Coordinates of C-alpha atoms and ligand atoms in Angstrom, one line a residue:
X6 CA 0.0 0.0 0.0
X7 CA 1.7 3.6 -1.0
X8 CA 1.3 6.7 1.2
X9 CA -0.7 8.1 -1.8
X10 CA -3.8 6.8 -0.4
X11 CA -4.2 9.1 2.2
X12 CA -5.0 11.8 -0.3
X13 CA -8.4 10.2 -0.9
X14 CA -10.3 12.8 1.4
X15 CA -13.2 11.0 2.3
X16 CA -10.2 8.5 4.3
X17 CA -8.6 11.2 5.4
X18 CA -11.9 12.9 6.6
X19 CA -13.3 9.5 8.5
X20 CA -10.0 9.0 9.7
X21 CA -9.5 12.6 11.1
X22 CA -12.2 12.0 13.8
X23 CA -10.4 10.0 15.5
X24 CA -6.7 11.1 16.6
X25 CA -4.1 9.1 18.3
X26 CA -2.8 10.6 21.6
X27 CA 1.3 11.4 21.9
X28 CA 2.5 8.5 23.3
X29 CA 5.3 5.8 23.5
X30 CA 4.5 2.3 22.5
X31 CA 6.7 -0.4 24.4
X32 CA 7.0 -3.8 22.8
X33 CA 8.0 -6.4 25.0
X34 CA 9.2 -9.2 23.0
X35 CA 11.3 -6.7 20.7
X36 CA 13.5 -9.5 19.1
X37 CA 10.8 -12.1 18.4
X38 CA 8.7 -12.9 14.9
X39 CA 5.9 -10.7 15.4
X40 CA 7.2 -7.5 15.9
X41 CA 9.5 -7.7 12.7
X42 CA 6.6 -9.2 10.7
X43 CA 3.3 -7.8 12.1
X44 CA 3.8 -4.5 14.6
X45 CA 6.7 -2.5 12.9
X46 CA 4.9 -2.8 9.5
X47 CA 1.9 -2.0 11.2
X48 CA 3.1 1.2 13.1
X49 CA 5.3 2.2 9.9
X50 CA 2.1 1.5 7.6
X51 CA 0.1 4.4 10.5
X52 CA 3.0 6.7 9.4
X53 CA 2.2 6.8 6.3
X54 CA -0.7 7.4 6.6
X55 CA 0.1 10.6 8.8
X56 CA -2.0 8.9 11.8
X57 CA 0.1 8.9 13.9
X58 CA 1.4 12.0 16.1
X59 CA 4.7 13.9 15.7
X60 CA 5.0 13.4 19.3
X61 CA 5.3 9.3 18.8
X62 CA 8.1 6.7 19.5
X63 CA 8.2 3.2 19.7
X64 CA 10.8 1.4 22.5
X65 CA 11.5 -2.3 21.5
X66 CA 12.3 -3.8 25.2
X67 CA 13.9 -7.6 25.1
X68 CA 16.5 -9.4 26.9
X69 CA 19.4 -9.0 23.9
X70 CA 21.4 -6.2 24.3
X71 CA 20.8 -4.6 21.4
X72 CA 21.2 -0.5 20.8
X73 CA 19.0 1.5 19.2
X74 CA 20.9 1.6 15.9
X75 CA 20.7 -2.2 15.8
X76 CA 16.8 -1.8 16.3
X77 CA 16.2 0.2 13.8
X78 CA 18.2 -1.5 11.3
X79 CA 17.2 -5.3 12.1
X80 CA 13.6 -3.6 11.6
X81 CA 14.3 -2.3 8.4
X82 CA 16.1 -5.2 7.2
X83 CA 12.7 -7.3 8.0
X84 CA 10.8 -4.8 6.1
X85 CA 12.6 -4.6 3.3
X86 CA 11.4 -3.0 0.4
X87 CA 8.4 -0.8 2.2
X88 CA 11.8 0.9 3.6
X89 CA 13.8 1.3 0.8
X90 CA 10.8 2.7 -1.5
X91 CA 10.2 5.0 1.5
X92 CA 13.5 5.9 2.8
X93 CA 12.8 9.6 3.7
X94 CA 9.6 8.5 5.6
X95 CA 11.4 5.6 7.6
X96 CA 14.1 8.0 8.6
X97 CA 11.9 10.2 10.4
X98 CA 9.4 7.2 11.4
X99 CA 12.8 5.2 13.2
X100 CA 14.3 8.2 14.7
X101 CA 11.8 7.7 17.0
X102 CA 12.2 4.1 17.7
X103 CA 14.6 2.8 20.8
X104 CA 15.6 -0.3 22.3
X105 CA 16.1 -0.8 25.9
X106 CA 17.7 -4.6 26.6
X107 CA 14.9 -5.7 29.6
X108 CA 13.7 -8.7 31.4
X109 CA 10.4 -8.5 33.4
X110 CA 11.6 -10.8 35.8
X111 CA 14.2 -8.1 37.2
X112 CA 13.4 -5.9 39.4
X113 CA 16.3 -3.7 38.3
X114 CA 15.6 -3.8 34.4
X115 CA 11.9 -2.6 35.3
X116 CA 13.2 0.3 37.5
X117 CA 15.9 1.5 34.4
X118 CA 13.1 0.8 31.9
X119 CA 10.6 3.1 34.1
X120 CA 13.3 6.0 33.9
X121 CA 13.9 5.1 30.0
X122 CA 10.3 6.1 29.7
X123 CA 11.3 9.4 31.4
X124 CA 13.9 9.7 29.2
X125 CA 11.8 9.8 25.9
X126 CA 9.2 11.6 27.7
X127 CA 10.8 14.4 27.5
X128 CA 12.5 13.6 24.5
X129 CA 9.8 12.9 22.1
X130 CA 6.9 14.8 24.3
X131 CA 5.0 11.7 24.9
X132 CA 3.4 13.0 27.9
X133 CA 3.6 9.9 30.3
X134 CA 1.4 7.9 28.1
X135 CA 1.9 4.3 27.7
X136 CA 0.6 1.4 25.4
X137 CA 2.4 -1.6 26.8
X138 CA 2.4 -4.4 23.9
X139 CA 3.0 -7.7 25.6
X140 CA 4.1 -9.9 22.8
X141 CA 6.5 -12.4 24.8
X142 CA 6.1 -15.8 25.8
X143 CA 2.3 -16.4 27.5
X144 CA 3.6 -17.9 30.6
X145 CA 4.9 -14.0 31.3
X146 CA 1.8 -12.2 30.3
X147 CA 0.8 -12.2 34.4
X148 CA 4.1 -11.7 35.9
X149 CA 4.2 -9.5 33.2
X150 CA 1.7 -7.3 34.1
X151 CA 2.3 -7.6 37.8
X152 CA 5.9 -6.3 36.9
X153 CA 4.3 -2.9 35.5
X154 CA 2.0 -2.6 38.1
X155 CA 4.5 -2.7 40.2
X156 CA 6.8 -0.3 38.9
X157 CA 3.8 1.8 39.2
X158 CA 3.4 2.1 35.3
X159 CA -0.2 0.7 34.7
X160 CA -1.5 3.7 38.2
X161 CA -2.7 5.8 35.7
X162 CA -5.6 4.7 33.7
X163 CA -6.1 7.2 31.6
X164 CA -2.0 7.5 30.2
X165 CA -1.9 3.6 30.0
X166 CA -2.6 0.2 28.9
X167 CA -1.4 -3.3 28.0
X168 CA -1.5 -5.0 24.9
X169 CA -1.9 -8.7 25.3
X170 CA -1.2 -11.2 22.9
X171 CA -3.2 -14.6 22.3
X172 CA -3.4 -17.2 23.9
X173 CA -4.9 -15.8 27.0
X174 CA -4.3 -18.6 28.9
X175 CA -4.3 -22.6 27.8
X176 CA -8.4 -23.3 29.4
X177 CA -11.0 -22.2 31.1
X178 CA -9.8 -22.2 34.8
X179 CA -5.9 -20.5 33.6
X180 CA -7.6 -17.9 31.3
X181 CA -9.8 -17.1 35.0
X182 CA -7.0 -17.3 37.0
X183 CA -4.7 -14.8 34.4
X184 CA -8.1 -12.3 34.1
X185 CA -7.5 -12.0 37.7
X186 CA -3.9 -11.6 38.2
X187 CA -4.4 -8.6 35.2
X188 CA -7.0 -7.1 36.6
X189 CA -5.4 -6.9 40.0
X190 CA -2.8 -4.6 37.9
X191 CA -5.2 -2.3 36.3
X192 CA -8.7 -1.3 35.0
X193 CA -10.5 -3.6 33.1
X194 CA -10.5 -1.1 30.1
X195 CA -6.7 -1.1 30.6
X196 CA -6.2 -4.5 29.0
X197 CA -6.6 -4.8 25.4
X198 CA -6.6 -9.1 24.5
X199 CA -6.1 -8.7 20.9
X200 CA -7.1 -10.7 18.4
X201 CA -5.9 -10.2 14.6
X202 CA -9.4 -12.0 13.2
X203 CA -10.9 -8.6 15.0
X204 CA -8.7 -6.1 13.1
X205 CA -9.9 -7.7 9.7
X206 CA -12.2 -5.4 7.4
X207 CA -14.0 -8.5 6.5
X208 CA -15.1 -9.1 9.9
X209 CA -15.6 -5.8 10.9
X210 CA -17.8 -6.2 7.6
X211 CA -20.4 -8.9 9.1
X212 CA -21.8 -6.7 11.3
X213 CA -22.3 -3.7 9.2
X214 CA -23.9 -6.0 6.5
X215 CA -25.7 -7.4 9.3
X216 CA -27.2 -4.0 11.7
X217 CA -26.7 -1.7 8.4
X218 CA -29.2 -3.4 6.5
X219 CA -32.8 -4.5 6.7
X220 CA -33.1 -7.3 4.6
X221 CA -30.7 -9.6 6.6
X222 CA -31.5 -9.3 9.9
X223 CA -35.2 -10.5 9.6
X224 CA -33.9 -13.7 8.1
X225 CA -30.6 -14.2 9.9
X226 CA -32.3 -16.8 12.5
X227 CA -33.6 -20.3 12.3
X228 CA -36.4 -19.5 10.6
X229 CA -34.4 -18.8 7.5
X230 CA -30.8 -20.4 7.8
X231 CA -30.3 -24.4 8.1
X232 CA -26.8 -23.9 8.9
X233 CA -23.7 -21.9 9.1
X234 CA -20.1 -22.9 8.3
X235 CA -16.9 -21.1 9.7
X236 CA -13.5 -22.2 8.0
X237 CA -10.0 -20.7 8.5
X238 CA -8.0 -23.1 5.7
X239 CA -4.2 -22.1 5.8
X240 CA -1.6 -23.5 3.1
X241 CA 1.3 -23.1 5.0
X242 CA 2.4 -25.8 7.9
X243 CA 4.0 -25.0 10.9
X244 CA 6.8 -22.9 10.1
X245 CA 9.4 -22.4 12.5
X246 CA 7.0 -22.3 15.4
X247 CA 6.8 -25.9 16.7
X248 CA 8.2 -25.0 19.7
X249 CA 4.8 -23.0 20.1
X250 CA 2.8 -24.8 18.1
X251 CA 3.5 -28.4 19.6
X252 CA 1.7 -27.3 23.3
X253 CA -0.9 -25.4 21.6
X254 CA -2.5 -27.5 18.7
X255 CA -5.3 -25.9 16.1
X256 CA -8.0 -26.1 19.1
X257 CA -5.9 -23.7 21.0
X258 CA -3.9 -21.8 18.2
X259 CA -6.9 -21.0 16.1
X260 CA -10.5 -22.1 17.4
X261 CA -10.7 -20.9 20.3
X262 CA -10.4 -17.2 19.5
X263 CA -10.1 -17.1 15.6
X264 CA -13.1 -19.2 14.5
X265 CA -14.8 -18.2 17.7
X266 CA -14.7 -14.6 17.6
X267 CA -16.1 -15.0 13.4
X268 CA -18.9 -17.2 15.1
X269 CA -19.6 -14.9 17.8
X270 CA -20.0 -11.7 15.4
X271 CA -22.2 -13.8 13.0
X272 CA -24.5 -15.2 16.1
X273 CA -24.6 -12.6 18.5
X274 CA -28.0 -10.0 18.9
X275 CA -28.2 -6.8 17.6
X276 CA -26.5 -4.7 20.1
X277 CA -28.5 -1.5 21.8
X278 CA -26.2 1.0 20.1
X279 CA -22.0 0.5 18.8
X280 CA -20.6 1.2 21.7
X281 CA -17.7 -1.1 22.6
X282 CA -19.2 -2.4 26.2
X283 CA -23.0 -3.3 24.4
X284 CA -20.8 -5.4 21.3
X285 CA -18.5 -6.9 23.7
X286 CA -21.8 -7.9 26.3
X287 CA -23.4 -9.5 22.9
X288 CA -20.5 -11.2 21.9
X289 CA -20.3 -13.0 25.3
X290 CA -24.0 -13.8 25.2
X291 CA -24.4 -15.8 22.9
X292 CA -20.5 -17.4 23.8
X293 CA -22.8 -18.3 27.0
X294 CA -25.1 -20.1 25.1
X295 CA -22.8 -22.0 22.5
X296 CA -22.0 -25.7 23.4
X297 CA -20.6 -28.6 21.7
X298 CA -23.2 -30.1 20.2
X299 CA -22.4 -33.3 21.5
X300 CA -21.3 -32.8 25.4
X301 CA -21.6 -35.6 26.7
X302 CA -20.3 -37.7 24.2
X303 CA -17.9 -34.9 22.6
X304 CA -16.0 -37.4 20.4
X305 CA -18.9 -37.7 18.1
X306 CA -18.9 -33.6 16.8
X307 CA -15.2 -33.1 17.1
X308 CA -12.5 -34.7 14.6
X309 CA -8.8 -34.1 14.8
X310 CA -6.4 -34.2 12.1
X311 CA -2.7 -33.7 11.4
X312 CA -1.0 -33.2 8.0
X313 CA 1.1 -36.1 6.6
X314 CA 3.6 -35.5 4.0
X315 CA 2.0 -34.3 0.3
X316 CA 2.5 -31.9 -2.3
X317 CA 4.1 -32.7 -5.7
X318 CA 7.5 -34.4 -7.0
X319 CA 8.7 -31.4 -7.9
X320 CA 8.0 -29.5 -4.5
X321 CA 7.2 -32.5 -2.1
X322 CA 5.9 -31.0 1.4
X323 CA 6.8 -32.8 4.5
X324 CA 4.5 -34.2 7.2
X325 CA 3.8 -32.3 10.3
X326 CA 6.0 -34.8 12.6
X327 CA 8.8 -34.5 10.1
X328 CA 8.9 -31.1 10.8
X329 CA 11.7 -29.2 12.4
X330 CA 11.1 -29.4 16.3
X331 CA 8.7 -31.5 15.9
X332 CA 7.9 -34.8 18.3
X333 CA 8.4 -37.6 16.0
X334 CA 5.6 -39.3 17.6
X335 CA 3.7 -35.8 18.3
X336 CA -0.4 -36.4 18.6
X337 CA -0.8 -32.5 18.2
X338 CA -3.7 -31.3 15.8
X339 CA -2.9 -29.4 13.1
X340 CA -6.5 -29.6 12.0
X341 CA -10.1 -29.4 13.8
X342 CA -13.6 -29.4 12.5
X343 CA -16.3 -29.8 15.2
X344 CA -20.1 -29.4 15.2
X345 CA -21.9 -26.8 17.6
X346 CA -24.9 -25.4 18.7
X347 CA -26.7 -22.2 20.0
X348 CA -29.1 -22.3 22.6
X349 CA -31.2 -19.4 22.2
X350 CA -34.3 -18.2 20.4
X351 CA -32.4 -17.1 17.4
X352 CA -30.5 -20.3 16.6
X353 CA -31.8 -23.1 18.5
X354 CA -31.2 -26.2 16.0
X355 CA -28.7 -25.0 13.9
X356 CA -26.1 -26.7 13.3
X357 CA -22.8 -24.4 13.2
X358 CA -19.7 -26.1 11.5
X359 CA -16.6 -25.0 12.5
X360 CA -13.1 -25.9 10.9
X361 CA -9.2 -25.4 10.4
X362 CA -6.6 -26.7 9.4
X363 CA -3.1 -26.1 8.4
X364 CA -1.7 -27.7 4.7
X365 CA -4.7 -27.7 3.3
X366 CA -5.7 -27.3 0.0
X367 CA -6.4 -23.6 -0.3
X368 CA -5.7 -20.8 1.8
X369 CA -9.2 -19.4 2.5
X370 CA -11.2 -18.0 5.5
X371 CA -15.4 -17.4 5.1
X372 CA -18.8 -17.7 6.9
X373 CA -21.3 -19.2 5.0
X374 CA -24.9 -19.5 5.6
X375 CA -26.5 -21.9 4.1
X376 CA -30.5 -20.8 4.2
X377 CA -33.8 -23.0 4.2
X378 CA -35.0 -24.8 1.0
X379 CA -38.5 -23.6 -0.5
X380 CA -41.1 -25.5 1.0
X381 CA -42.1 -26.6 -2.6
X382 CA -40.2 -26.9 -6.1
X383 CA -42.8 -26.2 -8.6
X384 CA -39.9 -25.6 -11.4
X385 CA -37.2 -28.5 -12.6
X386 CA -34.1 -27.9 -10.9
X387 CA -30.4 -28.6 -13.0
X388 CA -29.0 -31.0 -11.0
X389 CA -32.5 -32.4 -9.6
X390 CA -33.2 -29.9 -6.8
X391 CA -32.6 -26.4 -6.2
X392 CA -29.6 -25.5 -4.8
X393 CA -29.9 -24.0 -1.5
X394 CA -29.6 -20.2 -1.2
X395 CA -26.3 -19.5 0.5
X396 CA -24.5 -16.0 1.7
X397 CA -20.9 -16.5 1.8
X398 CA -19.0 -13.8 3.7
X399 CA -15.5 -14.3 2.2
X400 CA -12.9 -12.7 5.1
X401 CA -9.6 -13.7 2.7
X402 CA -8.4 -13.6 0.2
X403 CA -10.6 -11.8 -2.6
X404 CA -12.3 -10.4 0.1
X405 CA -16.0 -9.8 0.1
X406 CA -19.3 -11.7 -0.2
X407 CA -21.6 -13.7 -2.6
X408 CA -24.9 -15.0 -2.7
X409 CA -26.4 -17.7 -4.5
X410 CA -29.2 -18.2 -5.8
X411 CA -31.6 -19.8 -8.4
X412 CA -32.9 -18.1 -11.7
X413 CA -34.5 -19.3 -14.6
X414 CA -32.2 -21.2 -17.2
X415 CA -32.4 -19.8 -20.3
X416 CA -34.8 -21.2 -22.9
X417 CA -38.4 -22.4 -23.8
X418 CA -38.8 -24.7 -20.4
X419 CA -38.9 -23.6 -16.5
X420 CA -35.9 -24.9 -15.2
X421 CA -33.3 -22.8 -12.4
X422 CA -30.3 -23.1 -12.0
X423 CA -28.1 -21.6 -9.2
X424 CA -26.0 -18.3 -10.0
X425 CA -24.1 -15.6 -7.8
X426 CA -24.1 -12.1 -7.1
X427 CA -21.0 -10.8 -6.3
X428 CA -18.8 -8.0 -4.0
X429 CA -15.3 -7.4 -3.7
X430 CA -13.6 -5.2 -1.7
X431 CA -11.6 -4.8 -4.5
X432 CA -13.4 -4.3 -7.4
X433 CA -15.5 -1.5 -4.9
X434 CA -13.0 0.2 -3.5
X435 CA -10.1 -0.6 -5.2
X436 CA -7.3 -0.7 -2.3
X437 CA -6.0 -3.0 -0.4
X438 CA -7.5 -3.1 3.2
X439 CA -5.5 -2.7 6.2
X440 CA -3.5 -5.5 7.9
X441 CA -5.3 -6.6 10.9
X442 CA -2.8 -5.2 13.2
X443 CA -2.6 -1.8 11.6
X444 CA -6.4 -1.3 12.8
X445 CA -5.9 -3.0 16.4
X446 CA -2.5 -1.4 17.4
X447 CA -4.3 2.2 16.0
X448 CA -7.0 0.9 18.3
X449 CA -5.3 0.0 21.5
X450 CA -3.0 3.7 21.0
X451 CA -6.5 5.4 20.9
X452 CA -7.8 3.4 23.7
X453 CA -10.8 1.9 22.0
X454 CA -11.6 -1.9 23.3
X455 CA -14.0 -2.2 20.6
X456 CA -12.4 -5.1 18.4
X457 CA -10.9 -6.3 21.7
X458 CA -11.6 -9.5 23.8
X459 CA -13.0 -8.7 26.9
X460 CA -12.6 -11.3 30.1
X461 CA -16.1 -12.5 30.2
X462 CA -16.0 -13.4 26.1
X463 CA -12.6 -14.9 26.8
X464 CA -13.3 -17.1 29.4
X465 CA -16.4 -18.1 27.9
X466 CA -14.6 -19.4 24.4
X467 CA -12.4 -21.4 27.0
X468 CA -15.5 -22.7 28.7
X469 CA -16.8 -23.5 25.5
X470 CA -14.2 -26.2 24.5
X471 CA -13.5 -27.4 28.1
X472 CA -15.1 -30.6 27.4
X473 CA -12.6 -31.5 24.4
X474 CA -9.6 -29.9 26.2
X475 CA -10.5 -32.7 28.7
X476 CA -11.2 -35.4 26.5
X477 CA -7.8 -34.5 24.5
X478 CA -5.8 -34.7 28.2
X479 CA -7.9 -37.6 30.1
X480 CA -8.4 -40.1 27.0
X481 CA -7.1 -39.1 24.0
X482 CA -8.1 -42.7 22.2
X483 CA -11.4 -40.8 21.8
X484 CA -10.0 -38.0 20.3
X485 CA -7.6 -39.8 17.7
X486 CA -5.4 -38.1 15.5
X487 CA -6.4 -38.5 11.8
X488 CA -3.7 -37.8 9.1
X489 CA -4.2 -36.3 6.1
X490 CA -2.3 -35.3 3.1
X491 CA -1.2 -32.2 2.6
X492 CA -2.7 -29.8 0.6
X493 CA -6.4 -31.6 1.1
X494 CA -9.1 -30.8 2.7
X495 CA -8.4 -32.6 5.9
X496 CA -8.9 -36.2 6.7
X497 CA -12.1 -38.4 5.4
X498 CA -13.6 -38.2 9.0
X499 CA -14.5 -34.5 8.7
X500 CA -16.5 -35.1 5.6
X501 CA -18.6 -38.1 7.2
X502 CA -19.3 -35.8 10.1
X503 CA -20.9 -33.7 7.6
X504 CA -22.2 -36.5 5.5
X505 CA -24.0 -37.9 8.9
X506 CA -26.2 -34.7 8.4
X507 CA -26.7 -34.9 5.0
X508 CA -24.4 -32.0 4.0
X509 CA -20.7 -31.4 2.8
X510 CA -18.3 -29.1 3.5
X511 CA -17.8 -26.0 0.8
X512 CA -14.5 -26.7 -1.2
X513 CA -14.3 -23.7 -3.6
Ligands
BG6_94 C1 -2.3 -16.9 14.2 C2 -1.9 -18.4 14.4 O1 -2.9 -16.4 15.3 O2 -3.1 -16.8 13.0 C3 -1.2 -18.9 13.2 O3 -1.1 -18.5 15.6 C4 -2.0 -18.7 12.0 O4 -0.9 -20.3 13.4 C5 -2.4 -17.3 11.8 O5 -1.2 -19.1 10.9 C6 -3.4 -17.1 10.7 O6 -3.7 -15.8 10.5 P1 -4.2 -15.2 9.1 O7 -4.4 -13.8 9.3 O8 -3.1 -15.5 8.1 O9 -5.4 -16.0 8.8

């Protein structure tokens, strides 16, 4: 995306009403993967855009004892050419960026990090305010905290807050016992659990097609809509994060909040007005009312996978427990699909499907409602029987939505046939929406908890998979690992699952 953008004035004008405070933004966790890949592109992306303030600078905080000049030019290494076709811009954007070498766990680094903060105070102006990114290992995120608190850096909450990275915690009783342990170090709208779904346009996106229009909302129940699937289809495998990835497992990695948070934005009610606390209290309603929809016997609406080796001769992929770091033996999911229901008035009875899986055969996130068949066919159908009508809220790539439906077939007779009507973020507004983080981190600086987890909804997505978490730690024979090529659509099981209920998953 080029700077160029800003001059469209209708962006500029929407984006003008809401300015980011002078402030310092700490990252802990300076050195690791996310804040080369996601935060400095998304703070430099801000920049260009002129929304951030002149009085702005970013202090990378981790345990190597790197300068600030070695900061600043690791960062622009990572980013590569967005620096180098914007040199003049990344000068001034870095000579506000610092490094000061820190571990949490000192006492002594948190006192010299507190008087850092002094230090480019008056420096860059910042005026004492804080956003705190915690983007370290999750065991830290309390003693994290505590550590701030402590220092006496969270007192004020108006001047600052703390970023918090997923997972919050690994179930229902740690995510309870970490919401207490942050919330004994500040406010409750000091603590910003981010999740990058949230940050997406496209999601963002189902509730303004959803409260924005009238002809959805009368038919977005049971009345209308026989089922609704979630998927989050990646290509890639596990990268270099088996370290992480081997504790955490699809369930944890990318159900619980990912595919959650999309289910809980497509179920939840209308809320009374947009005002962060009345989304957020919707969002954990109907999180309240989701359940397996097998609990008792949770093996029967949950299947597992993992990827085996796949690909083609020329550019073979290896299998998940060939991967580097990997447990040869490892029984960790790299792929989930379960079955759920909703018990309230709008949704009792419907079915939601919910998968992921990594190697797979398409990179590819959507919702997709699949709506009631008419009561009658009075017109021949291609194929036998009308399709059913189906809104597909495509979050990436080719971002957007369709919906399909049947018209006549051309000719003498009266047969339908199923077509789509199409919309692409693309093709509408032709430029690229934001990264997720760009929105989130512009969020968190402006101290709007809007797009952000709150404890309740958190704990409740734990609570919602407790009974698998269980089954996966007390009898994992019931839960068995199915392999699967890579580069498919998961393993057979998932498809009878579906079959069992007479439907199939979406494969576009
Ligand atoms: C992260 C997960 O939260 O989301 C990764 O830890 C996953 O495993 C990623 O690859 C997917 O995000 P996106 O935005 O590419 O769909």
């Amino acid at each position: 995306m080029s700077a160029t953008m800003t001059t469209n004035p209708l962006r500029v004008g929407l984006r003008q009403e809401r300015v980011i405070a002078p402030q310092c933004l700490v990252i802990f966790g300076a050195s690791g993967d996310l804040t080369h890949r996601k935060l400095i592109p998304a703070l430099f992306e801000l920049f260009l855009q002129r929304r951030l303030p002149s009085e702005f600078a970013v202090l990378g905080c981790a345990r190597r004892p790197w300068s600030d000049e070695e900061f600043r030019s690791k960062m622009a290494e990572a980013l590569g050419d967005k620096v180098t076709d914007n040199q003049q811009a990344w000068d001034q954007f870095s000579a506000g960026m610092f490094y000061e070498p820190v571990d949490l766990q000192k006492n002594e680094d948190v006192v010299r990090l507190g008087s850092r903060l002094d230090t480019i105070d008056r420096l860059r102006a910042t005026r004492n305010n804080r956003t705190f990114y915690l983007s370290v290992s999750p065991n830290y995120y309390g003693s994290g905290c505590r550590a701030l608190a402590d220092a006496g850096l969270l007192r004020d909450p108006e001047r600052s807050r703390v970023v918090i990275e997923k997972p919050f915690g690994r179930d229902y009783s740690s995510a309870q016992a970490l919401n207490k342990v942050v919330q004994s170090c500040g406010q409750e709208n000091q603590i910003f659990r981010i999740d990058h779904y949230l940050g997406k346009e496209t999601v963002q996106n189902i509730m303004v097609l959803r409260f924005a229009n009238t002809i959805f909302e009368p038919i977005w129940n049971r009345n209308y809509i026989s089922s609704v699937q979630i998927t989050a289809a990646e290509t890639v495998g596990v990268e270099e994060r088996a370290g992480y990835y081997e504790s955490s497992g699809a369930l944890r990695d990318m159900v619980q909040n990912h595919l959650t948070q999309m289910l809980a934005i497509t179920a939840m009610e209308t809320p009374g007005r947009f005002d962060p606390e009345a989304i957020r209290s919707e969002k954990a309603k109907v999180l309240q009312a989701a359940r397996l929809a097998d609990e008792l016997e949770p093996w029967n609406c949950c299947i597992r996978g993992q990827y085996g080796p796949g690909g083609s001769q020329s550019a073979p992929l290896k299998g998940y427990r060939e991967e580097p770091g990997v447990d040869p033996n490892s029984t960790t999911e790299t792929y989930v699909a379960m079955k759920l229901f909703i018990d309230n008035w709008r949704w009792q009875g419907v079915p939601f499907y919910v998968r992921t899986g990594k190697r797979l055969a398409k990179r590819l996130s959507e919702v997709v409602l699949t709506f009631r068949e008419a009561p009658v066919h009075l017109f021949d159908a291609a194929g036998g029987s009308p399709t059913a009508n189906q809104l597909i809220l495509r979050i990436q790539p080719d971002e957007g939505a369709e919906f399909r439906f049947e018209v006549k077939s051309p000719g003498s007779g009266m047969r339908s046939r199923p077509v789509e009507m199409e919309f692409s973020y693309d093709e509408s507004f032709g430029e690229p929406s934001d990264e997720g983080y760009v929105r989130l981190l512009a969020d968190a600086m402006l101290s709007d908890p809007t797009l952000f987890t709150r404890s309740d909804e958190v704990e409740a997505a734990w609570r919602l998979y407790t009974p698998l978490l269980e089954l996966i730690e007390d009898s994992p024979w019931r839960l068995p690992i199915h392999p699967y090529e890579s580069r498919t659509w998961g393993p057979a099981a998932a498809d009878s699952m579906l079959a069992r209920d007479g439907l199939l998953w979406r494969r576009p």
